[in-house]
Amino acid sequence: MNSGAQSFTQAPFSGSYALADCQFLLKPIQLDPTPVDLKERMIQDATRHYSEMLAPESLPPPAYLELFCTLTDTHAERLGRDCLSLATHIANTRVAPITVVSLARAGTPIGALLTRALTTHLGVAARHYSISIIRDRGIDTNALRYLLRRADRPAAGVVFVDGWTAKGVITAELKAAVAQWNRTEPEQLDDRLYVVSDIGGVADVAASYDDYAIPSGILNATVSGLVSRSVLNHQIGADDFHGCVLYEAFAAADRSTWFLDRIAATFDGVQAQEIRVDEREARACQTRDWLHDCMAHHGIVDQNLVKPGVAEATRVLLRRVPEQLLLRHRDDPDVRHLIALAESRGVPIGIEARMPFRAAALIHSHRGATGAGPVRSNEP
């Protein structure tokens, strides 16, 4: 990637969002989906990086969409309070104008909600861009250059945002990428990551450490501006933003703006809470201990095949090859959608009542048990 003067070949687009809610710094491309089983095999064999492929994406069935709407209604005030708490913390500790930089695409709806809270509720000048970060390949530096130089956003106001954190893979990727940027570029960036829920104790600033079902985490494109997960393959040139696919055919079922409106409507009725960090270390220890015990119990040699938390388990069931779904309590309303997904795919469900999360998922290793040697899964 170039570090000096640069001719940007793309402009921001908003997907199905209003421009005031989100601007994607991504390059729309055409990409045929890769069947899930084949994608999983190539990821684990390290013959293809996960960012080069997309699994097929389809519209959720009506019953699943109803679960999403119910979950949104259930957690609207809680998520509204968490977003308002994060926005208030940002307004009080960072320099305006704020540039919310969400990590596409799990962070995209949260970035849009934070921007609404900042601008319409707190009266703070803010703009939201959603950009790509990819495990082992870093952040999209062309996107950073665009917002800092073409959009002229002050570096001091750049705030990195994601929806949730679990084991800290993307947190570590962000910090390494920002450190590299700060070594080579004149604009110095703050590497802190702001999230709604930090179940692994790995984020810098979190509104909650509870593993609750953030509703936007249970859908794909139809709650994320009709945009796919980001792509980095041969179609992406040296001056391009990382890529994405636009699912315009899903427009009739899109819930992206509906979701923002539903959560933002709670801002006037909730009170921002002080951001706490006293639970972070305990949460980190719980996650490390559970991960160690889980891998030993199930004979897993690669921690990337273990996905703790409701949101990560959902992603596994939607786009990976799951081996097993683990639940703390089967009658928990926050895991109804997971049970529906698991039953639809014939995935076994186990109960671990002492698990420090509501749910976790184990990814199937196509090489079999531990005796087959380490398996490398390069998708976070």
XYZ file of C-alpha atoms in Angstrom:
380
model
C 0.000 0.000 0.000
C 1.220 3.464 -0.755
C 2.123 5.767 2.147
C 2.415 9.111 0.395
C 0.103 10.964 -1.984
C -2.590 8.625 -3.156
C -5.283 8.536 -5.815
C -8.321 6.897 -4.248
C -10.285 4.848 -6.742
C -13.446 4.525 -4.638
C -15.732 6.797 -2.694
C -17.720 5.975 0.426
C -21.178 4.466 0.050
C -23.880 3.934 2.646
C -25.427 0.613 1.639
C -29.006 0.638 2.874
C -28.180 3.119 5.663
C -28.735 6.843 5.545
C -25.473 8.651 4.832
C -25.625 10.280 8.272
C -25.653 6.836 9.904
C -22.788 5.150 8.086
C -20.274 5.510 5.279
C -18.581 2.282 4.193
C -14.985 2.529 3.048
C -15.182 -0.722 1.109
C -14.995 -1.668 -2.574
C -18.142 -3.394 -3.888
C -17.163 -6.466 -5.932
C -18.791 -9.502 -7.489
C -17.813 -12.772 -5.820
C -19.352 -16.202 -6.204
C -19.979 -17.814 -2.798
C -17.879 -20.771 -1.691
C -19.798 -23.750 -0.258
C -19.408 -23.851 3.512
C -17.793 -27.322 3.666
C -15.246 -26.428 0.980
C -14.525 -23.058 2.581
C -13.945 -24.717 5.962
C -11.617 -27.308 4.478
C -9.507 -24.689 2.680
C -9.339 -22.495 5.771
C -8.171 -25.364 7.964
C -5.687 -26.608 5.361
C -4.395 -23.026 4.994
C -4.763 -23.315 1.219
C -6.974 -20.188 1.182
C -7.309 -17.353 3.663
C -10.804 -16.815 5.012
C -10.819 -13.233 3.708
C -10.587 -14.449 0.097
C -13.951 -16.235 0.239
C -17.538 -15.714 1.317
C -19.941 -18.436 2.363
C -23.397 -18.356 0.774
C -25.706 -15.893 2.477
C -29.471 -16.219 2.432
C -32.479 -14.554 3.960
C -33.510 -15.830 7.391
C -36.763 -17.797 7.512
C -39.777 -16.004 9.028
C -39.529 -17.823 12.370
C -35.893 -16.810 12.783
C -36.652 -13.227 11.820
C -39.369 -13.229 14.468
C -36.746 -14.328 17.019
C -34.594 -11.374 15.950
C -37.473 -8.922 16.395
C -38.353 -10.399 19.794
C -34.735 -10.232 20.911
C -34.518 -6.619 19.740
C -37.599 -5.707 21.761
C -36.263 -7.583 24.791
C -32.852 -5.916 24.778
C -33.697 -2.532 23.250
C -33.368 -0.571 26.487
C -30.286 -2.458 27.600
C -28.491 -1.984 24.300
C -29.655 1.635 24.169
C -28.228 2.226 27.642
C -24.946 0.526 26.732
C -24.571 2.579 23.543
C -25.450 5.799 25.335
C -22.949 4.962 28.091
C -20.198 4.378 25.530
C -21.102 7.557 23.642
C -21.071 9.610 26.843
C -17.684 8.177 27.783
C -16.341 8.998 24.329
C -17.740 12.531 24.474
C -16.121 13.090 27.881
C -12.708 11.610 27.104
C -11.994 12.142 23.396
C -11.525 15.262 21.291
C -14.342 16.402 19.005
C -15.082 16.158 16.162
C -15.361 12.432 16.740
C -14.831 9.953 13.932
C -16.400 6.634 14.838
C -14.497 3.963 12.916
C -16.388 0.700 13.186
C -14.840 -2.632 12.265
C -17.041 -4.065 9.529
C -19.343 -5.678 9.838
C -20.117 -6.733 13.429
C -19.160 -3.258 14.538
C -21.173 -1.442 11.879
C -24.623 -1.256 13.546
C -22.987 -0.324 16.872
C -20.953 2.416 15.202
C -24.138 3.818 13.689
C -25.903 3.766 17.074
C -22.972 5.470 18.793
C -22.971 8.158 16.125
C -26.681 8.776 16.617
C -26.170 8.987 20.384
C -23.293 11.437 19.963
C -24.930 13.711 17.413
C -28.634 13.687 18.198
C -28.625 13.011 21.925
C -25.372 14.532 23.202
C -24.884 17.280 20.596
C -21.334 16.207 19.735
C -20.039 16.533 16.173
C -19.408 13.011 14.887
C -19.242 11.008 11.686
C -19.207 7.250 11.193
C -17.080 5.256 8.768
C -17.041 1.452 8.654
C -13.784 -0.134 7.501
C -12.234 -3.570 7.186
C -9.850 -5.340 9.526
C -8.764 -8.888 8.731
C -7.006 -11.342 10.940
C -3.344 -11.864 9.946
C -3.642 -9.133 7.275
C -4.369 -6.075 9.375
C -6.521 -3.012 8.986
C -7.334 -1.327 5.680
C -4.722 1.423 5.611
C -6.176 2.906 2.415
C -9.409 3.458 4.326
C -7.501 5.143 7.153
C -5.700 7.408 4.691
C -8.993 8.309 3.068
C -10.736 9.404 6.235
C -7.673 11.211 7.608
C -6.564 12.919 4.382
C -9.384 13.024 1.859
C -12.201 13.410 4.407
C -9.890 15.516 6.609
C -10.958 13.891 9.868
C -8.656 14.788 12.810
C -6.643 11.824 14.082
C -7.263 12.803 17.711
C -10.978 12.127 17.280
C -10.697 8.666 15.688
C -12.406 6.031 17.860
C -12.298 2.334 16.918
C -15.523 0.454 17.638
C -16.676 -3.157 17.475
C -19.785 -4.947 18.642
C -18.209 -7.392 21.089
C -14.956 -9.105 21.992
C -14.329 -12.659 23.183
C -10.811 -14.126 22.902
C -9.239 -10.874 21.719
C -8.108 -11.879 18.230
C -9.318 -8.702 16.519
C -8.269 -6.555 19.496
C -4.702 -7.790 19.071
C -4.900 -7.313 15.297
C -6.061 -3.725 15.764
C -3.310 -2.871 18.216
C -0.620 -4.361 15.983
C -2.000 -2.511 12.951
C -2.197 0.837 14.742
C 1.318 0.385 16.124
C 2.604 -0.210 12.591
C 0.656 2.803 11.317
C 2.059 5.049 14.039
C 5.609 3.978 13.168
C 5.274 4.974 9.519
C 2.577 7.655 9.173
C 2.443 11.266 10.406
C -1.065 11.032 11.900
C -0.867 9.275 15.258
C -3.870 7.136 16.158
C -5.199 5.864 19.480
C -5.392 2.059 19.467
C -8.126 1.688 22.096
C -11.080 -0.494 21.139
C -14.604 0.399 22.333
C -17.236 -2.370 22.460
C -20.695 -3.007 23.843
C -19.876 -6.369 25.431
C -16.421 -7.631 26.402
C -16.974 -11.191 27.552
C -13.263 -12.012 27.359
C -11.881 -9.044 29.276
C -9.758 -7.985 26.311
C -11.192 -4.648 25.151
C -10.041 -1.252 26.395
C -13.491 0.249 26.960
C -16.683 -1.784 27.321
C -20.207 -0.995 28.426
C -20.759 -4.540 29.707
C -18.914 -7.764 30.475
C -22.063 -9.862 30.242
C -22.566 -12.359 27.441
C -25.960 -11.192 26.289
C -27.416 -11.570 22.821
C -26.783 -8.277 21.054
C -29.593 -8.504 18.485
C -27.568 -7.265 15.522
C -25.192 -10.185 16.102
C -27.765 -12.797 15.104
C -28.373 -11.542 11.552
C -26.019 -11.007 8.640
C -26.331 -8.451 5.837
C -29.941 -7.536 6.573
C -28.932 -5.752 9.769
C -25.628 -4.416 8.401
C -26.614 -2.193 5.491
C -26.889 -5.146 3.050
C -23.098 -5.478 3.095
C -21.100 -8.709 3.351
C -18.151 -9.467 5.555
C -15.064 -7.767 4.119
C -12.982 -9.442 1.419
C -9.292 -9.243 0.531
C -8.484 -11.240 -2.592
C -7.027 -10.810 -6.079
C -9.760 -8.306 -6.975
C -8.398 -5.748 -4.521
C -5.689 -3.531 -5.974
C -2.920 -1.638 -4.182
C -4.966 1.566 -3.974
C -8.327 -0.078 -3.309
C -10.312 -0.355 -0.141
C -10.888 -3.908 1.019
C -13.848 -5.445 -0.774
C -17.409 -6.454 -0.011
C -20.473 -7.846 -1.747
C -23.730 -5.879 -1.751
C -26.820 -8.029 -1.250
C -29.211 -5.690 -2.995
C -31.610 -8.576 -3.691
C -32.276 -8.703 0.067
C -33.563 -5.119 0.211
C -37.192 -6.066 0.848
C -36.162 -7.945 4.012
C -33.640 -5.375 5.237
C -33.866 -4.445 8.929
C -30.776 -2.220 9.161
C -32.454 1.158 9.661
C -35.385 -0.376 11.546
C -32.907 -1.739 14.080
C -31.182 1.632 14.518
C -34.532 3.406 14.923
C -35.744 0.858 17.483
C -32.649 1.133 19.687
C -32.140 4.896 19.287
C -35.745 5.460 20.375
C -34.700 4.349 23.873
C -31.981 6.983 24.335
C -34.324 9.548 25.907
C -35.623 7.037 28.420
C -32.384 5.502 29.707
C -29.566 6.813 31.867
C -25.938 6.528 30.801
C -23.879 4.481 33.251
C -20.259 5.003 34.205
C -17.870 2.804 32.274
C -16.219 0.306 34.615
C -12.973 -1.609 34.234
C -12.914 -3.476 37.553
C -14.450 -6.625 36.031
C -12.081 -6.855 33.102
C -9.266 -8.868 34.674
C -11.635 -11.324 36.343
C -13.408 -11.817 33.018
C -10.094 -12.392 31.240
C -9.100 -15.053 33.782
C -12.466 -16.790 33.506
C -12.204 -16.901 29.730
C -8.618 -18.193 29.716
C -9.388 -20.905 32.286
C -12.545 -22.025 30.500
C -10.811 -22.104 27.111
C -8.018 -24.279 28.532
C -10.469 -26.683 30.178
C -12.743 -26.826 27.135
C -9.898 -27.668 24.778
C -8.611 -30.377 27.123
C -12.067 -31.891 27.603
C -12.927 -31.986 23.908
C -9.451 -32.870 22.625
C -9.017 -29.646 20.667
C -5.499 -28.474 19.789
C -6.323 -25.184 18.010
C -8.085 -22.550 20.092
C -9.432 -20.974 16.906
C -11.884 -23.867 16.703
C -13.499 -22.741 19.969
C -15.839 -19.751 19.820
C -17.128 -18.533 23.192
C -20.166 -16.293 23.605
C -23.608 -15.979 22.067
C -22.465 -13.753 19.198
C -19.501 -15.904 18.187
C -21.551 -19.090 18.449
C -24.121 -17.481 16.156
C -21.466 -16.713 13.549
C -20.280 -20.325 13.632
C -23.799 -21.658 13.094
C -24.458 -19.178 10.292
C -21.269 -19.532 8.260
C -18.930 -22.273 9.534
C -19.124 -26.056 10.016
C -20.079 -26.528 13.664
C -19.166 -29.637 15.642
C -21.249 -28.852 18.721
C -23.205 -26.045 20.364
C -22.648 -25.633 24.096
C -25.263 -23.900 26.237
C -25.242 -22.913 29.888
C -29.028 -23.224 30.126
C -31.255 -24.482 27.350
C -34.233 -22.391 28.528
C -32.351 -19.068 28.326
C -34.288 -16.705 25.995
C -30.988 -15.335 24.641
C -30.116 -18.684 23.047
C -33.430 -19.529 21.357
C -32.069 -18.499 17.980
C -28.997 -20.704 18.537
C -31.169 -23.709 19.286
C -33.190 -23.016 16.131
C -30.029 -22.772 14.028
C -28.496 -25.893 15.580
C -31.639 -27.960 15.110
C -31.990 -26.824 11.500
C -28.443 -28.050 10.774
C -28.492 -31.184 12.947
C -25.791 -29.845 15.287
C -25.566 -31.607 18.677
C -26.318 -29.437 21.714
C -24.479 -29.946 24.996
C -25.160 -28.338 28.382
C -22.323 -26.911 30.477
C -24.000 -25.301 33.482
C -20.735 -23.883 34.879
C -19.650 -22.225 31.643
C -18.996 -18.465 32.160
C -20.905 -17.676 28.947
C -24.438 -18.240 27.796
C -23.173 -20.217 24.820
C -20.143 -21.378 22.880
C -19.608 -23.269 19.633
C -16.997 -25.792 18.590
C -15.969 -25.842 14.930
C -15.611 -29.197 13.221
C -12.053 -30.230 12.426
C -12.003 -32.038 9.117
C -8.740 -33.714 10.188
C -10.425 -35.447 13.072
C -9.060 -35.850 16.605
C -5.915 -34.409 18.139
C -3.794 -37.270 16.841
C -4.123 -35.834 13.337
C -1.932 -32.912 14.288
C -2.631 -29.196 14.707
C -5.394 -27.654 12.656
C -5.121 -24.058 11.546
C -8.309 -22.030 11.304
C -7.590 -18.564 9.965
C -11.097 -17.115 10.383
C -11.669 -15.168 13.632
